[in-house]
Short mmCIF file of N, CA and C in Angstrom, two decimals:
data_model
loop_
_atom_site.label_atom_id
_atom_site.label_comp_id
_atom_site.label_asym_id
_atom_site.label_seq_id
_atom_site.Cartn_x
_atom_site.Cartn_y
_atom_site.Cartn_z
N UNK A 237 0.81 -1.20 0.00
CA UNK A 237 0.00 0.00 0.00
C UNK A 237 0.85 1.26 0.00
N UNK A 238 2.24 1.10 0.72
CA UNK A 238 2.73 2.47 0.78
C UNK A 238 3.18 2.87 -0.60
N UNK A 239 3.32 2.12 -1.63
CA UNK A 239 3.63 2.85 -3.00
C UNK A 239 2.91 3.28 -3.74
N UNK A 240 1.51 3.46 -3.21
CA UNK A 240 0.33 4.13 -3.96
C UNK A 240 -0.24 5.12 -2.89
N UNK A 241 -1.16 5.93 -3.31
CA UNK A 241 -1.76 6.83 -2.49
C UNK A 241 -3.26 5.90 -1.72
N UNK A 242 -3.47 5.81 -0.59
CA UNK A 242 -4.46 4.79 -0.39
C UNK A 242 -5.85 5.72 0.02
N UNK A 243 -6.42 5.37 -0.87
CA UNK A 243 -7.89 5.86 -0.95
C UNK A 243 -9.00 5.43 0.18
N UNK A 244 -9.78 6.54 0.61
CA UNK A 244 -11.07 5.31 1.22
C UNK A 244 -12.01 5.05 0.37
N UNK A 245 -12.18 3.27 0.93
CA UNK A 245 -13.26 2.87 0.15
C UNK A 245 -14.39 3.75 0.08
N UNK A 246 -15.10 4.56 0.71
CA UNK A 246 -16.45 4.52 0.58
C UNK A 246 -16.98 5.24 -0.41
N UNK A 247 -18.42 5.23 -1.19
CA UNK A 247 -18.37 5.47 -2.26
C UNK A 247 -18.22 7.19 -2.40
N UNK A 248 -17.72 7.21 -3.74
CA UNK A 248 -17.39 8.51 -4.25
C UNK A 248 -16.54 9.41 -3.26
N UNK A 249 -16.01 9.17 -2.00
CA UNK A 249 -14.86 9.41 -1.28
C UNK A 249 -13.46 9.52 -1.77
N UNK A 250 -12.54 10.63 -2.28
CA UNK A 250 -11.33 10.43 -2.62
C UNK A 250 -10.38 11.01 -1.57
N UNK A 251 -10.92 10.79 -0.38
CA UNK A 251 -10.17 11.50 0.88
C UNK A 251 -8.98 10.28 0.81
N UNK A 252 -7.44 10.82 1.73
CA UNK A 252 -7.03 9.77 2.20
C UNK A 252 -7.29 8.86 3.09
N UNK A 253 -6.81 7.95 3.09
CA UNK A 253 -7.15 6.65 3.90
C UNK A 253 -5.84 6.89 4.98
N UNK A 254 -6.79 6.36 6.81
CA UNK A 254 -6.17 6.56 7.98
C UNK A 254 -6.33 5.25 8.32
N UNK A 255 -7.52 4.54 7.92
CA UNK A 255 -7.86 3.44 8.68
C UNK A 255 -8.09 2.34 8.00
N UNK A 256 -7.68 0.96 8.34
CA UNK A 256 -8.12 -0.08 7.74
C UNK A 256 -9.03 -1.00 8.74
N UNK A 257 -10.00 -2.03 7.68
CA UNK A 257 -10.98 -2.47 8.63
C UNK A 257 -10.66 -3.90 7.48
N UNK A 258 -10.19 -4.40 8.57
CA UNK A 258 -10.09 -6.13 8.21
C UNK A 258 -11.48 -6.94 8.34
N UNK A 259 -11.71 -7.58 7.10
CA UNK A 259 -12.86 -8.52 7.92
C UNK A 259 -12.70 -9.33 6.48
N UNK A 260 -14.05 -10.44 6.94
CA UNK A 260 -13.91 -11.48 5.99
C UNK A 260 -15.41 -11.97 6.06
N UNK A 261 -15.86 -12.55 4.91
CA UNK A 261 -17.28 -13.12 4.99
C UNK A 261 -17.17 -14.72 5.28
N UNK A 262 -17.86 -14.99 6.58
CA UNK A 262 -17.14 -16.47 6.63
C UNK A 262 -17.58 -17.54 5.82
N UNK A 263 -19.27 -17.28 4.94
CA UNK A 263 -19.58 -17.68 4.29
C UNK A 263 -18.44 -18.10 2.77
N UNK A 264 -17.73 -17.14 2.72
CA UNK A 264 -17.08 -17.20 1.50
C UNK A 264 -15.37 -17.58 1.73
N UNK A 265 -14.61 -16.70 2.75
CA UNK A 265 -13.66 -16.94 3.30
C UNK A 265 -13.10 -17.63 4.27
N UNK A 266 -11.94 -18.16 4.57
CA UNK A 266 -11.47 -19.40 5.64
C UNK A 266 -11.65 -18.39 6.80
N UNK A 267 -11.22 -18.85 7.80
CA UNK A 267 -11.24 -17.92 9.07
C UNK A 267 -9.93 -16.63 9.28
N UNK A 268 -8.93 -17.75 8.82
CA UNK A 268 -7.87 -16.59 8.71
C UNK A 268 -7.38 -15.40 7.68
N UNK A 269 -8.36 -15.66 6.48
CA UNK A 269 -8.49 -14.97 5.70
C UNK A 269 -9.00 -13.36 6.15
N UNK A 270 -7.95 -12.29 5.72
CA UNK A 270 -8.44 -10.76 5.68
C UNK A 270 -8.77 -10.16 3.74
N UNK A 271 -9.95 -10.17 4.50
CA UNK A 271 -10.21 -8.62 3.53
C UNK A 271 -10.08 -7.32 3.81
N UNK A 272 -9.44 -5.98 3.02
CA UNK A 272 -9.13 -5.35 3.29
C UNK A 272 -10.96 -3.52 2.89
N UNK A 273 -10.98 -2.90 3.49
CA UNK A 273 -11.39 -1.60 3.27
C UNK A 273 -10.43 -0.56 3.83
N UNK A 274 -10.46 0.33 3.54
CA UNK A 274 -9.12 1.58 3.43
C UNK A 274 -10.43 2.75 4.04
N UNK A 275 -10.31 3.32 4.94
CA UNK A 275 -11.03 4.64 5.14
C UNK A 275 -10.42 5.88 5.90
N UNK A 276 -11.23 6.90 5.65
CA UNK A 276 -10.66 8.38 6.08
C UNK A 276 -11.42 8.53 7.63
N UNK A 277 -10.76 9.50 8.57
CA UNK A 277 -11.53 9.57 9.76
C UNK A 277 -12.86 9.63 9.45
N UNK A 278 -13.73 10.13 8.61
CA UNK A 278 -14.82 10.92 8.73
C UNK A 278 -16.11 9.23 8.11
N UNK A 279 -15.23 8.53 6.96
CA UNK A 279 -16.07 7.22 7.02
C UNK A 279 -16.15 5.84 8.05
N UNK A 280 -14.94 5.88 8.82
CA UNK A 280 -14.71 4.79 9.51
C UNK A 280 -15.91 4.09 9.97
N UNK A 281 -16.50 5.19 11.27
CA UNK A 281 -17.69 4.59 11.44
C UNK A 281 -18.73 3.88 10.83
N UNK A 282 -19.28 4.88 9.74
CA UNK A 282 -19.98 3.86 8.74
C UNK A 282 -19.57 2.72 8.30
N UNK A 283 -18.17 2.76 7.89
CA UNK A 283 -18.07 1.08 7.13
C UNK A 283 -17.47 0.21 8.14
N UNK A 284 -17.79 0.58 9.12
CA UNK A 284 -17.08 -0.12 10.28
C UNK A 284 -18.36 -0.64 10.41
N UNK A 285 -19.24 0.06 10.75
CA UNK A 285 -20.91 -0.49 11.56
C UNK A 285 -21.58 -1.46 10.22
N UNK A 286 -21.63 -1.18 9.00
CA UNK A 286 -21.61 -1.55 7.83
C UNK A 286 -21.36 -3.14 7.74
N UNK A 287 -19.88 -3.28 8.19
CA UNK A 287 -19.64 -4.97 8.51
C UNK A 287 -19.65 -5.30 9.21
N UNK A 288 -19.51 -4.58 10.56
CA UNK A 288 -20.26 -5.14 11.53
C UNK A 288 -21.37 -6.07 11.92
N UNK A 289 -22.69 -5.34 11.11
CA UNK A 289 -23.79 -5.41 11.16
C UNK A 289 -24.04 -6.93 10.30
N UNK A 290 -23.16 -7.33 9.38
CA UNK A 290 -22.96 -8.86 8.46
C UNK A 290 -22.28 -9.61 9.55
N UNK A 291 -21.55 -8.97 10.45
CA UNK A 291 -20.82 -10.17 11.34
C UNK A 291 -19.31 -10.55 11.00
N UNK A 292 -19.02 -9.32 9.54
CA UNK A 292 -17.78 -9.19 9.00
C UNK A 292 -16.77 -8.72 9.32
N UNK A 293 -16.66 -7.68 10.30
CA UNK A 293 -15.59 -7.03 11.06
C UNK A 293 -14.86 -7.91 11.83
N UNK A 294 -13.68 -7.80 11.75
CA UNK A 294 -12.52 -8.43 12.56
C UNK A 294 -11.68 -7.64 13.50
N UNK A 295 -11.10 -6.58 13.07
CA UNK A 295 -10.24 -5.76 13.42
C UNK A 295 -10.30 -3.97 12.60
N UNK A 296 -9.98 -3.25 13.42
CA UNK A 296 -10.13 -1.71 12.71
C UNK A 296 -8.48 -1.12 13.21
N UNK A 297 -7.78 -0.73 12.42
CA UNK A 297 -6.56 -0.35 12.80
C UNK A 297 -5.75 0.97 11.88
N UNK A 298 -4.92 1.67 12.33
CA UNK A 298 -4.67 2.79 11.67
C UNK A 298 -3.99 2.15 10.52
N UNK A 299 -3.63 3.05 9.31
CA UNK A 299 -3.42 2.89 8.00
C UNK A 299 -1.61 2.05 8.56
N UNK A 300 -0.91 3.29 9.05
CA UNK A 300 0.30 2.84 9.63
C UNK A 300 0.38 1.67 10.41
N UNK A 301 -0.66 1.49 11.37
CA UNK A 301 0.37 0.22 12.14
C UNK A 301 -0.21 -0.93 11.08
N UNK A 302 -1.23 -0.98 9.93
CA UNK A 302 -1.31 -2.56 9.38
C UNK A 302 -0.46 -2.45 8.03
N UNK A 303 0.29 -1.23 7.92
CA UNK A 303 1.63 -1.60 7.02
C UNK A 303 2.76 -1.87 7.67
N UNK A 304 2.72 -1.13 8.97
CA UNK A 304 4.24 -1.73 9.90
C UNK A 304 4.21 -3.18 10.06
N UNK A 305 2.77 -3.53 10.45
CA UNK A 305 2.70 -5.00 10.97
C UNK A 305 2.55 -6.23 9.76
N UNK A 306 2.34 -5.63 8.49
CA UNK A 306 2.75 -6.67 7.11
C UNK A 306 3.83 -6.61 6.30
N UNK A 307 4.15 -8.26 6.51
CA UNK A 307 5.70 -8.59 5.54
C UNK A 307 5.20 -8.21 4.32
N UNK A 308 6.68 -8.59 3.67
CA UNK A 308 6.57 -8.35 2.15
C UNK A 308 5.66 -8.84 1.36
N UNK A 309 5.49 -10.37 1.54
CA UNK A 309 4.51 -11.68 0.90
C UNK A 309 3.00 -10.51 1.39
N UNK A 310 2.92 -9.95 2.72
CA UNK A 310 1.17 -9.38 2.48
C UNK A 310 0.90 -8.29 1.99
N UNK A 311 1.59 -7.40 1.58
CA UNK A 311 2.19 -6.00 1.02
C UNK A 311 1.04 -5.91 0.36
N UNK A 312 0.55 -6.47 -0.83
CA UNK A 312 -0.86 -6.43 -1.09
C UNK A 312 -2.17 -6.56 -1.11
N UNK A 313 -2.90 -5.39 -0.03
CA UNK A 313 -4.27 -5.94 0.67
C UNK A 313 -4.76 -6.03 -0.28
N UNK A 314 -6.15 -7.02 -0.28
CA UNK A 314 -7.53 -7.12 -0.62
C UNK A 314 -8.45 -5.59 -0.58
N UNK A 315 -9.08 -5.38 -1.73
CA UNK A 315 -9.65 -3.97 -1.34
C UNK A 315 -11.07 -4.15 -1.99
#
């Protein structure tokens, strides 16, 4: 992510992205599987409550610590 400018998902939003919200549909994905959304302070909440509300949310973490905390091999989230 750090070699691109990271956008938030939400629609028609071209703010930068502060926050990432890991989750996964377990219907579709293994357990340890992350999917990635990218958001700005001002969407978090919404797409946070958003997957929540599916049972999809895993984790919500700043833009920085889930690039400090991924090796090279995860360098490219799911978006």
């Amino acid at each position: 992510m750090s070699d691109e400018t990271s956008i938030c998902s939400a629609k028609g939003c071209r703010a930068d992205a502060v926050w990432v919200l890991a989750w996964n549909n377990p219907k579709l994905h293994t357990p340890e599987r992350r999917k990635t959304w990218l958001a700005c302070d001002e969407h978090r909440e919404h797409l946070s409550n958003f997957l929540d509300l599916r049972g999809f949310l895993k984790d919500v973490v700043t833009l920085e610590e889930w690039e400090r905390n991924q090796g090279p091999e995860d360098s490219a989230a799911d978006r």
